[in-house]
Amino acid sequence: MSAIQPPAEAVWWKQPLDRVEGTWIAIALVWSLFMFIMMPLWHIYGKQNLSNEAYRTTPQAYMAKAQAMVNQYTVRTETAANLPVVRPPPGSDVYLVGRLWQWWPLLELEQGQSYRLHISSMDWQHGFSLQPVNINAQILPGYEMVLTITPDTPADQTIICNEYCGLGHHNMTGKIYIVEGS
Amino acid sequence: MNKELFRTCPESGLQFHKPAELLMRSNAVLAVVILLVGGITALLVTLTRWPAVHLLPADRFYQVLTLHGVNMLIFWIITFEMAVLYFCSSTLLRCRLATPRIAWLGFALMLIGIVVNNAAVLNGDASVMMTSYVPMPANPNFYLGLILFAVGALLGCFVFLGTLVIAKEEKTYEGSIPLVTFGALTACIIAVFTIASGAVILIPTYLWSIGYINNIDAAMYRLVWWALGHSSQQINVAAHVAVWYAIAAIVFGARPLSEKVSRTAFFLYIAFLQIASAHHLLVDPGLSSEWKIFNTSYAMYLAVLASMVHGLTVPGSIEVAQRAKGFTNGLFQWLRKAPWGNPVFSGMFISLIGFGFIGGISGVVMGTEQINIIIHNTIYVPGHFHATVVIGTTLAFMSLTYFLIPVLFRKQVMLPGLAKIQPYLFGIGMMVFTMAMMGAGTLGVQRRHWDMAFTDAMIGFDYPASAYTFMGIVGISGVAAILGGASYILVTVLSVFFGKPVGSESSYGFTTSTLTRAEPIIVPDGGHAAAGKWGFAAPGTFLLAIFFLLVFVLYYAVNWKYLASVWPMS
Ligand code: HEM
Ligand SMILES: [Cu+2]
Ligand SMILES: [Cu+2]
């Protein structure tokens, strides 16, 4: 019973390593360092990185920008609630609002084009989860996150809320339609 | 000279200080009662997430899920850890417990905190999940309960530290403290840091909830809250690794391969834990990539390294002990001949395998800055942490309990047949459960979500049929694991309250003995590794470790590949 007894040697820190330990530590360390380097490498060579561009904002200021975009680029309305579907020009700034319990407005983006997608919350924390492509981000009130996205698949996407935000959490959805460029 | 009452356990030779013994028993019993509450909520939550059953209505689901999270993750584990701390200090060091009265005060505060917090959630206005992310408000008693509990646990930590000081002063042991106590000390130091972080965030949040503070920044809350939330997981890891070492020592007489390596690995947990909370914030706004990469990896991978080291040295020490007993055939005779029918061992070994292969690998993968984009807040996340905190910590504590029932409670284990299969039912059930959750999460199924079918949503979404299959497996295997958990509670409660006493009435006296050093190792001819192969003392363990690494590398690569298939983003 020795792990529950004091070490046999008074100067246990001088006890030599067993070879099995030394070898494994070396291997594990190399692997750890490799995994560390992968992340900066992916920033250089990979295509899926968050820019981490973000600004402080207020619900009022953010809503004003989103409303301006909706006024300018709404192409139609949908659902019983007449939600606007907005088709902003490629390359432009797109404002998505998360609030209890919807993602507003619905968006229509062109396949293969890039957009600067801004997202912020008007109230509590929300989770932006784009399905089925499976892109997830945390959305906070007071912070405006900017993601430059390039939809390169044709399937329409549903935005699901994946941060618990109260009773209507599971009903908080939105839509990004993907259309062919004109 | 000595005025304190002790008894010596005839079977194990462990020496129990009377007040410490009562405290350990009370903490362990309270922990099991909470586990029962946690288990009932687990059943309700699981039956709701099982699409074919979908038991609870939405509001109840979120309420019960909140109860499940706080009771399991915070109350069950930390209360049991208090018993472990007292055991690793007073009992292992053969020392009187420092200030039992303060320890009782801590216990009372923890109990009151649990009741206050649970009452708030049951009241219906605190269904905010254990994370209670601001600005979603909860009944102030929710935070107050957590604060009281934390203060109580902090007192327990101080009693542990005080006991170490007394043991040193009164020279109750020779040389350095045992490795297991060192592991417990690691857990305790991390706990003090954790509780301090908790105070920094929960006290202002409490004041905010009663109207004294206007606004709490959501990003700041997450940063500080996860210094609590992540570090507390590191307490669990340190504690259950200490339990693994203890069980290896108790069942096999195993000694650490080298004290230096194992202790350094524990130290890495302390050195690198704080910043590892970054891996919860990888897709949060307002933090730079440099910050995220440095903090998720630099810190995390050295803590990961530490776990990989323990993952080798714990089974390695068992292998060496078994080989010394003559189980030297081939690479794995030592493992085949292990006492698989003894739940103390089988539970510990399943805990080790599940923690490493499932919890460890998935944790590192999803803690990679970019890969987190495809995993954050999906049900993959509970899949990961049920492997760490349920298979790892909870199962390790369960197997320790089977040792404690005769030794600490002086009772025979009742229903030994059930006790024998319990670790398998619970452990294997949980392994299937966690992997099925990860499968569903990879398909984008969300955590903390009442309705994956979006029946009432204005805009719906259809998950592929395979996602429903995975969630069905989650339901079935979850129920199996819950039966395993229920067996544990049944065996424990029956044994402790209705079991036959072991041996004679334990008698208390004033004599104590000093804890002596371990016997020096008798190095066989041809060096330490003579009983092994390739110059390795533990070749079978090494092979297992290499297999682990291969799985790790493969799974890591698969996830990068999956990430490369999603939309380009910058
Ligand atoms: C057989 C045992 C258990 C089963 C079947 C089970 C099942 C579940 C399920 C289905 C969820 C909900 C996932 C979701 O919808 O987000 C959940 C959440 C959770 N479980 Fe368990 N669980 C078990 C034991 C435990 C234990 C022992 C612990 C801790 C030690 C634990 C900690 C948690 C935590 C922290 C959450 C997350 C709560 C939240 O999202 O706030 N569970 N569990
Ligand atoms: Cu939401
Ligand atoms: Cu939500």
Coordinates of N, CA and C in Angstrom, one line a residue, chain A residues 1-10 12-21 23-25 27-29 31-36 38-40 42-43 47-54 56 79-81 83 102-103 106 109 123-125 127 129-141 143-153 155 157-158 160-176 178, chain B residues 58-59 62 92 127 129 133-137 174 176-180 217-219 222 245 249 253-261 263 282-289 292-293 296-297 301 305 308-309 312-313 364 368-370 373-377 442 444 446 448-451 454 456-461 463 515-520 528 534-538 542 545 549 552-553 556 560 562-564 566-570:
Chain A
M1 N 0.8 -1.2 0.0 CA 0.0 0.0 0.0 C 0.9 1.2 0.0
S2 N 1.3 1.6 -1.2 CA 2.3 2.7 -1.0 C 1.9 4.0 -1.5
A3 N 0.9 4.1 -2.4 CA 0.4 5.4 -2.8 C -0.3 6.1 -1.6
I4 N -0.7 5.3 -0.6 CA -1.3 5.9 0.6 C -0.4 5.9 1.7
Q5 N 0.9 5.7 1.5 CA 1.9 5.8 2.5 C 3.0 6.8 2.0
P6 N 3.7 7.4 2.9 CA 4.8 8.3 2.5 C 5.8 7.5 1.6
P7 N 6.4 8.2 0.6 CA 7.3 7.5 -0.3 C 8.4 6.8 0.5
A8 N 8.9 5.7 0.0 CA 9.9 4.9 0.7 C 11.2 5.7 0.9
E9 N 11.6 6.4 -0.2 CA 12.8 7.1 -0.2 C 12.6 8.5 0.5
A10 N 13.5 8.9 1.3 CA 13.4 10.3 1.9 C 13.5 11.3 0.8
W12 N 12.6 11.3 -2.5 CA 11.9 10.7 -3.6 C 12.1 11.4 -4.9
W13 N 12.4 12.7 -4.9 CA 12.5 13.4 -6.2 C 13.8 13.1 -6.9
K14 N 14.6 12.3 -6.3 CA 15.8 11.9 -7.0 C 15.7 10.5 -7.6
Q15 N 14.6 9.8 -7.3 CA 14.4 8.5 -7.8 C 14.3 8.6 -9.3
P16 N 15.1 7.8 -10.1 CA 15.1 7.9 -11.5 C 13.7 7.5 -12.1
L17 N 13.4 8.1 -13.3 CA 12.2 7.7 -14.0 C 12.3 6.3 -14.6
D18 N 11.2 5.6 -14.6 CA 11.2 4.4 -15.3 C 11.1 4.7 -16.8
R19 N 11.7 3.8 -17.6 CA 11.8 4.1 -19.1 C 10.4 4.2 -19.7
V20 N 9.4 3.5 -19.2 CA 8.1 3.5 -19.8 C 7.5 4.9 -19.5
E21 N 7.8 5.5 -18.4 CA 7.3 6.9 -18.1 C 7.9 7.9 -19.0
T23 N 9.4 7.6 -21.8 CA 9.0 7.5 -23.2 C 7.6 8.1 -23.5
W24 N 6.7 7.7 -22.6 CA 5.4 8.2 -22.8 C 5.3 9.7 -22.6
I25 N 6.0 10.2 -21.6 CA 5.9 11.7 -21.4 C 6.4 12.4 -22.7
I27 N 6.4 11.3 -25.8 CA 5.4 11.2 -26.9 C 4.2 12.1 -26.6
A28 N 3.7 12.1 -25.4 CA 2.6 12.9 -25.1 C 2.9 14.4 -25.2
L29 N 4.1 14.8 -24.9 CA 4.5 16.2 -25.0 C 4.5 16.6 -26.5
W31 N 2.8 15.3 -28.9 CA 1.5 15.4 -29.4 C 0.8 16.7 -28.9
S32 N 1.0 17.0 -27.6 CA 0.4 18.3 -27.1 C 0.9 19.5 -27.9
L33 N 2.2 19.5 -28.2 CA 2.7 20.7 -28.9 C 2.1 20.7 -30.3
F34 N 2.0 19.5 -30.9 CA 1.4 19.4 -32.3 C 0.0 20.0 -32.3
M35 N -0.8 19.6 -31.3 CA -2.1 20.1 -31.2 C -2.2 21.6 -31.0
F36 N -1.2 22.1 -30.3 CA -1.1 23.6 -30.1 C -0.8 24.3 -31.4
M38 N -1.4 23.3 -34.4 CA -2.5 23.2 -35.4 C -3.4 24.4 -35.4
M39 N -3.6 25.1 -34.3 CA -4.6 26.2 -34.3 C -4.1 27.4 -35.0
P40 N -2.8 27.9 -34.7 CA -2.3 29.0 -35.5 C -2.2 28.6 -37.0
W42 N -4.0 26.6 -38.7 CA -5.4 26.7 -39.3 C -5.8 28.1 -39.6
H43 N -5.3 29.1 -38.8 CA -5.6 30.5 -39.1 C -4.9 30.9 -40.4
K47 N -9.7 27.4 -43.7 CA -10.7 28.4 -44.2 C -11.8 28.7 -43.2
Q48 N -11.8 27.9 -42.1 CA -12.9 28.2 -41.1 C -12.3 28.8 -39.8
N49 N -12.3 30.1 -39.8 CA -11.8 30.7 -38.6 C -12.8 31.9 -38.2
L50 N -13.0 32.1 -36.9 CA -13.7 33.2 -36.5 C -12.8 34.4 -36.6
S51 N -13.3 35.5 -37.1 CA -12.4 36.7 -37.1 C -12.2 37.3 -35.7
N52 N -13.2 37.0 -34.9 CA -13.2 37.6 -33.6 C -13.4 39.1 -33.6
E53 N -13.9 39.6 -34.7 CA -14.2 41.0 -34.8 C -15.5 41.2 -34.0
A54 N -15.5 42.1 -33.1 CA -16.7 42.4 -32.3 C -16.6 43.8 -31.7
R56 N -18.7 46.7 -29.0 CA -19.7 46.9 -28.0 C -20.8 47.7 -28.6
T79 N -44.5 33.7 -43.3 CA -45.2 33.2 -42.1 C -46.3 34.0 -41.6
A80 N -47.1 33.5 -40.7 CA -48.2 34.2 -40.2 C -47.9 35.5 -39.6
A81 N -46.6 35.7 -39.1 CA -46.3 36.9 -38.5 C -45.7 37.9 -39.5
L83 N -43.0 38.0 -41.3 CA -41.6 38.2 -41.1 C -40.9 38.7 -42.4
Q102 N -37.0 34.9 -31.3 CA -36.9 34.7 -32.8 C -35.5 35.3 -33.3
W103 N -35.1 34.8 -34.4 CA -34.0 35.4 -35.1 C -34.6 36.2 -36.3
L106 N -35.5 37.2 -41.6 CA -35.1 36.1 -42.4 C -34.2 36.6 -43.5
L109 N -29.4 34.8 -49.1 CA -28.0 35.1 -49.5 C -27.7 34.3 -50.7
D123 N -31.7 41.0 -25.7 CA -32.1 40.8 -24.3 C -31.1 39.9 -23.6
W124 N -31.4 38.5 -23.7 CA -30.6 37.6 -22.9 C -29.5 37.0 -23.8
Q125 N -28.8 36.0 -23.3 CA -27.8 35.3 -24.1 C -28.6 34.4 -25.1
G127 N -27.8 31.5 -28.6 CA -26.8 30.7 -29.3 C -27.2 30.7 -30.8
S129 N -27.0 28.9 -34.0 CA -26.6 27.6 -34.5 C -27.2 27.4 -35.9
L130 N -26.4 27.3 -36.9 CA -26.9 27.3 -38.3 C -26.9 25.8 -38.7
Q131 N -28.1 25.3 -39.1 CA -28.2 23.9 -39.4 C -28.8 23.7 -40.8
P132 N -28.4 22.7 -41.6 CA -27.6 21.6 -41.2 C -26.1 21.8 -41.4
V133 N -25.6 23.0 -41.8 CA -24.2 23.1 -42.0 C -23.4 23.0 -40.7
N134 N -24.1 23.4 -39.6 CA -23.5 23.2 -38.3 C -22.4 24.2 -37.9
I135 N -22.8 25.5 -37.9 CA -21.9 26.5 -37.4 C -22.5 27.1 -36.1
N136 N -21.7 27.3 -35.1 CA -22.3 27.7 -33.8 C -21.5 28.8 -33.2
A137 N -22.2 29.8 -32.6 CA -21.5 30.9 -32.0 C -22.4 31.4 -30.8
Q138 N -21.7 32.0 -29.8 CA -22.4 32.5 -28.7 C -22.8 34.0 -28.9
I139 N -24.0 34.3 -28.7 CA -24.5 35.7 -28.9 C -24.8 36.4 -27.6
L140 N -24.2 37.5 -27.4 CA -24.4 38.2 -26.1 C -25.1 39.5 -26.3
P141 N -25.9 40.0 -25.3 CA -26.4 41.3 -25.4 C -25.2 42.3 -25.2
Y143 N -22.9 43.1 -27.2 CA -21.8 42.8 -28.1 C -22.3 42.5 -29.5
E144 N -21.6 43.1 -30.5 CA -22.0 42.9 -31.9 C -20.9 42.0 -32.5
M145 N -21.2 40.8 -32.8 CA -20.2 39.9 -33.4 C -20.2 40.0 -34.9
V146 N -19.1 40.0 -35.6 CA -19.1 40.0 -37.0 C -18.4 38.8 -37.6
L147 N -19.2 38.0 -38.4 CA -18.6 36.8 -39.0 C -18.6 37.1 -40.5
T148 N -17.5 36.9 -41.2 CA -17.6 36.9 -42.6 C -17.8 35.5 -43.1
I149 N -19.0 35.3 -43.7 CA -19.3 34.0 -44.1 C -19.5 33.9 -45.7
T150 N -19.2 32.7 -46.2 CA -19.3 32.5 -47.6 C -20.1 31.2 -47.8
P151 N -21.5 31.3 -48.0 CA -22.3 30.1 -48.1 C -21.8 29.4 -49.4
D152 N -21.2 28.2 -49.3 CA -20.8 27.5 -50.5 C -21.5 26.3 -50.8
T153 N -22.7 26.1 -50.1 CA -23.5 24.9 -50.3 C -24.9 25.4 -50.7
A155 N -28.0 24.3 -49.9 CA -29.1 24.0 -49.0 C -29.5 25.2 -48.2
Q157 N -30.7 27.1 -44.9 CA -30.3 26.9 -43.5 C -31.3 27.4 -42.5
T158 N -31.4 26.7 -41.4 CA -32.3 27.1 -40.3 C -31.4 27.6 -39.2
I160 N -31.0 28.0 -35.4 CA -31.6 27.5 -34.2 C -30.9 28.2 -33.0
C161 N -31.7 28.4 -31.9 CA -31.0 29.0 -30.7 C -30.5 27.9 -29.9
N162 N -29.2 27.9 -29.6 CA -28.7 26.8 -28.8 C -28.0 27.3 -27.5
E163 N -28.4 28.5 -27.1 CA -28.2 28.8 -25.6 C -29.5 29.0 -25.0
Y164 N -29.7 28.3 -23.9 CA -31.0 28.3 -23.2 C -31.4 29.7 -22.9
C165 N -32.6 30.1 -23.3 CA -33.0 31.5 -23.1 C -34.5 31.6 -22.7
G166 N -34.9 30.6 -21.8 CA -36.2 30.7 -21.2 C -37.2 29.8 -21.9
L167 N -38.5 30.0 -21.6 CA -39.5 29.1 -22.0 C -39.7 28.9 -23.5
G168 N -39.4 29.9 -24.3 CA -39.6 29.8 -25.7 C -38.3 29.4 -26.4
H169 N -37.3 29.0 -25.7 CA -36.0 28.7 -26.3 C -36.1 27.8 -27.5
H170 N -36.8 26.7 -27.3 CA -36.9 25.7 -28.4 C -37.7 26.1 -29.6
N171 N -38.4 27.3 -29.5 CA -39.1 27.8 -30.6 C -38.4 28.9 -31.3
M172 N -37.2 29.2 -30.8 CA -36.4 30.4 -31.4 C -35.7 29.9 -32.6
T173 N -36.2 30.2 -33.8 CA -35.6 29.8 -35.0 C -35.6 30.9 -36.0
G174 N -34.8 30.8 -37.0 CA -34.7 31.8 -38.1 C -34.3 31.1 -39.4
K175 N -34.1 31.8 -40.4 CA -33.9 31.2 -41.7 C -32.9 31.9 -42.5
I176 N -32.0 31.2 -43.2 CA -31.2 31.8 -44.2 C -31.4 31.0 -45.5
I178 N -30.6 30.2 -49.3 CA -29.5 30.3 -50.2 C -30.0 30.2 -51.6
Chain B
A58 N -42.5 21.5 -21.5 CA -41.3 22.3 -21.6 C -40.8 23.0 -20.3
D59 N -41.8 23.7 -19.6 CA -41.3 24.4 -18.4 C -40.8 23.5 -17.4
Y62 N -37.2 22.3 -18.3 CA -36.1 23.3 -18.0 C -35.8 23.4 -16.5
L92 N -5.7 9.0 6.4 CA -4.5 8.5 5.8 C -3.3 9.0 6.6
S127 N -35.5 28.6 -13.1 CA -35.1 27.6 -14.1 C -34.1 28.2 -15.1
M129 N -30.8 27.1 -15.4 CA -29.6 26.2 -15.6 C -28.5 26.5 -14.6
Y133 N -26.6 32.2 -16.6 CA -26.1 33.3 -17.4 C -26.9 34.6 -17.3
V134 N -26.3 35.6 -16.9 CA -26.9 36.9 -16.9 C -27.1 37.4 -18.3
P135 N -28.1 38.2 -18.6 CA -29.0 38.9 -17.7 C -30.3 38.1 -17.5
M136 N -30.4 36.8 -17.8 CA -31.6 36.1 -17.4 C -31.7 36.0 -15.9
P137 N -32.7 36.5 -15.3 CA -32.8 36.6 -13.9 C -33.3 35.4 -13.2
E174 N 6.0 9.7 8.8 CA 7.4 9.9 8.4 C 7.5 10.5 7.0
S176 N 7.5 12.5 3.6 CA 6.6 13.3 2.9 C 5.2 12.7 2.9
I177 N 4.2 13.6 2.7 CA 2.8 13.1 2.7 C 2.6 12.1 1.5
P178 N 1.7 11.1 1.7 CA 1.5 10.1 0.6 C 1.0 10.8 -0.6
L179 N 1.2 10.1 -1.8 CA 0.8 10.6 -3.1 C -0.7 10.9 -3.1
V180 N -1.5 10.0 -2.5 CA -3.0 10.2 -2.5 C -3.3 11.5 -1.8
D217 N -22.1 42.7 -17.0 CA -21.8 42.5 -18.4 C -21.8 41.0 -18.7
A218 N -22.5 40.6 -19.8 CA -22.7 39.2 -20.1 C -21.3 38.5 -20.4
A219 N -20.4 39.2 -21.1 CA -19.1 38.6 -21.4 C -18.3 38.4 -20.2
R222 N -19.4 35.5 -18.1 CA -19.0 34.2 -18.6 C -17.5 33.9 -18.3
Y245 N -5.4 6.3 -7.6 CA -4.2 5.8 -7.0 C -4.4 5.1 -5.7
A249 N -3.6 1.2 -4.8 CA -2.8 0.9 -3.6 C -3.5 -0.1 -2.7
G253 N -1.8 -3.2 -3.7 CA -0.6 -2.7 -3.0 C 0.3 -2.0 -4.0
A254 N -0.3 -1.4 -5.0 CA 0.5 -0.7 -6.1 C 1.2 0.5 -5.5
R255 N 2.4 0.7 -6.0 CA 3.1 2.0 -5.6 C 3.3 2.8 -6.9
P256 N 3.3 4.1 -6.8 CA 3.5 4.9 -8.0 C 4.8 4.5 -8.7
L257 N 4.8 4.5 -10.1 CA 6.1 4.2 -10.8 C 7.2 5.1 -10.3
S258 N 6.9 6.4 -10.3 CA 7.8 7.3 -9.7 C 7.0 8.4 -9.0
E259 N 7.4 8.7 -7.8 CA 6.7 9.7 -7.1 C 6.8 11.1 -7.8
K260 N 8.0 11.3 -8.3 CA 8.3 12.6 -8.9 C 7.3 12.9 -10.1
V261 N 7.2 11.9 -11.0 CA 6.3 12.1 -12.1 C 4.9 12.3 -11.7
R263 N 3.6 13.3 -8.9 CA 3.4 14.6 -8.2 C 3.5 15.8 -9.1
L282 N -14.7 29.9 -26.6 CA -14.0 29.9 -27.9 C -14.8 30.5 -29.0
V283 N -16.2 30.5 -28.9 CA -16.9 31.2 -30.0 C -17.7 32.4 -29.4
D284 N -17.1 33.0 -28.3 CA -17.7 34.2 -27.7 C -17.2 35.4 -28.4
P285 N -18.0 36.5 -28.5 CA -17.5 37.7 -29.0 C -16.6 38.4 -28.0
G286 N -15.7 39.3 -28.5 CA -15.0 40.2 -27.6 C -13.7 39.6 -27.1
L287 N -13.3 38.4 -27.6 CA -12.0 37.9 -27.2 C -11.2 37.6 -28.4
S288 N -9.9 37.9 -28.4 CA -9.1 37.7 -29.6 C -8.7 36.2 -29.8
S289 N -8.3 35.9 -31.0 CA -7.9 34.5 -31.3 C -6.6 34.2 -30.6
K292 N -7.5 33.3 -27.2 CA -8.2 32.0 -27.1 C -7.2 30.8 -27.3
I293 N -6.4 31.0 -28.3 CA -5.4 29.9 -28.6 C -4.5 29.7 -27.4
T296 N -6.5 28.3 -24.4 CA -7.2 27.0 -24.5 C -6.1 25.9 -24.6
S297 N -5.0 26.3 -25.2 CA -4.0 25.2 -25.5 C -2.8 25.2 -24.5
Y301 N -3.3 22.1 -22.7 CA -2.5 20.9 -23.1 C -1.5 20.4 -22.1
L305 N -1.6 17.0 -20.7 CA -0.4 16.1 -20.6 C -0.4 15.5 -19.2
M308 N -2.7 12.6 -19.3 CA -2.1 11.5 -20.0 C -1.1 10.8 -19.2
V309 N -0.3 11.5 -18.4 CA 0.7 10.9 -17.5 C 0.0 10.0 -16.5
L312 N -1.3 6.8 -17.7 CA -0.3 5.8 -17.9 C 0.2 5.2 -16.5
T313 N 0.4 6.1 -15.6 CA 1.1 5.7 -14.3 C 0.1 4.9 -13.4
V364 N -10.5 17.4 -25.5 CA -9.4 18.1 -26.2 C -9.9 18.5 -27.6
T368 N -10.5 22.7 -29.1 CA -9.6 23.3 -30.1 C -10.4 24.5 -30.7
E369 N -9.7 25.6 -30.8 CA -10.3 26.9 -31.1 C -11.3 26.7 -32.3
Q370 N -10.8 26.3 -33.4 CA -11.7 26.2 -34.6 C -12.7 25.1 -34.5
I373 N -16.3 25.5 -33.2 CA -17.4 26.1 -34.0 C -18.4 25.0 -34.4
I374 N -18.0 23.8 -34.6 CA -19.0 22.8 -35.0 C -19.5 22.0 -33.8
I375 N -19.2 22.4 -32.6 CA -19.6 21.6 -31.4 C -20.3 22.5 -30.4
H376 N -19.9 23.7 -30.3 CA -20.3 24.6 -29.1 C -21.9 24.4 -28.9
N377 N -22.2 24.1 -27.7 CA -23.6 24.1 -27.2 C -24.5 23.1 -27.9
T442 N -22.9 15.9 -33.2 CA -22.2 16.0 -34.5 C -23.2 16.3 -35.6
G444 N -25.8 18.1 -35.1 CA -26.3 19.4 -34.8 C -27.5 19.4 -33.8
Q446 N -29.2 20.0 -30.4 CA -28.8 21.0 -29.4 C -28.9 20.4 -28.0
R448 N -29.8 21.3 -23.9 CA -30.7 22.1 -23.2 C -31.9 22.5 -24.1
H449 N -32.4 21.6 -24.8 CA -33.4 21.9 -25.8 C -34.6 20.9 -25.6
W450 N -35.8 21.5 -25.6 CA -36.9 20.6 -25.2 C -37.5 19.8 -26.4
D451 N -37.3 20.4 -27.6 CA -38.0 19.8 -28.7 C -37.2 19.8 -30.0
F454 N -39.1 20.8 -33.3 CA -39.6 22.1 -33.5 C -41.1 22.2 -33.8
D456 N -43.6 23.5 -32.3 CA -44.4 24.8 -32.2 C -43.6 26.0 -32.7
A457 N -42.5 25.7 -33.4 CA -41.7 26.9 -33.9 C -42.3 27.4 -35.2
M458 N -42.2 28.7 -35.4 CA -42.8 29.3 -36.6 C -42.0 28.7 -37.8
I459 N -40.7 28.6 -37.7 CA -39.9 28.0 -38.7 C -39.3 26.7 -38.2
G460 N -39.6 25.6 -38.9 CA -39.2 24.3 -38.4 C -37.9 23.9 -38.9
F461 N -37.4 22.8 -38.5 CA -36.2 22.2 -39.0 C -36.3 20.7 -38.8
Y463 N -34.2 17.3 -38.4 CA -33.0 16.6 -38.3 C -33.0 15.3 -39.1
L515 N 2.4 6.9 11.0 CA 2.3 6.3 9.6 C 3.7 6.2 9.1
T516 N 4.1 4.9 8.8 CA 5.5 4.7 8.4 C 5.6 4.8 6.9
R517 N 6.9 4.9 6.4 CA 7.2 4.9 5.0 C 6.8 3.6 4.4
A518 N 6.5 3.7 3.1 CA 6.4 2.4 2.3 C 7.7 1.6 2.4
E519 N 7.5 0.3 2.2 CA 8.7 -0.5 2.2 C 9.5 -0.1 1.0
P520 N 10.9 -0.1 1.1 CA 11.7 0.2 -0.1 C 11.4 -0.8 -1.2
H528 N 14.6 -2.8 -12.6 CA 13.2 -2.6 -12.4 C 12.3 -3.3 -13.5
W534 N 10.9 -5.2 -23.2 CA 11.5 -4.1 -24.0 C 12.1 -3.1 -23.0
G535 N 12.6 -3.6 -21.9 CA 13.1 -2.6 -20.9 C 12.1 -1.7 -20.3
F536 N 10.8 -2.0 -20.5 CA 9.7 -1.3 -19.9 C 9.2 -2.1 -18.7
A537 N 9.0 -1.4 -17.6 CA 8.4 -2.0 -16.4 C 7.0 -2.4 -16.7
A538 N 6.3 -1.6 -17.5 CA 4.8 -1.9 -17.7 C 4.5 -1.9 -19.2
F542 N 1.9 0.3 -21.6 CA 2.5 1.2 -22.7 C 1.7 0.9 -24.0
A545 N -1.5 2.6 -23.9 CA -1.3 4.0 -24.1 C -1.1 4.4 -25.5
L549 N -3.4 6.7 -28.0 CA -2.9 7.8 -28.8 C -3.4 7.7 -30.2
F552 N -6.9 8.8 -30.4 CA -6.9 10.3 -30.3 C -6.5 11.0 -31.6
V553 N -5.4 10.5 -32.2 CA -4.9 11.2 -33.4 C -6.0 11.0 -34.5
Y556 N -9.0 13.2 -33.8 CA -8.7 14.6 -34.0 C -8.7 14.9 -35.5
W560 N -11.1 17.7 -37.8 CA -10.6 18.8 -38.7 C -11.2 18.6 -40.1
Y562 N -14.0 17.3 -40.8 CA -15.4 17.7 -40.8 C -15.5 19.2 -40.8
L563 N -14.6 19.9 -40.0 CA -14.6 21.3 -40.0 C -14.4 21.9 -41.4
A564 N -13.4 21.3 -42.1 CA -13.1 21.8 -43.4 C -14.2 21.8 -44.4
V566 N -17.4 22.7 -43.7 CA -18.4 23.7 -43.4 C -18.0 25.0 -44.2
W567 N -19.0 25.9 -44.2 CA -18.8 27.2 -45.0 C -17.5 27.9 -44.6
P568 N -16.8 28.4 -45.6 CA -15.6 29.2 -45.2 C -16.1 30.4 -44.4
M569 N -15.3 30.8 -43.4 CA -15.6 31.9 -42.5 C -14.3 32.6 -42.1
S570 N -14.4 33.9 -42.0 CA -13.2 34.5 -41.5 C -13.6 35.8 -40.7

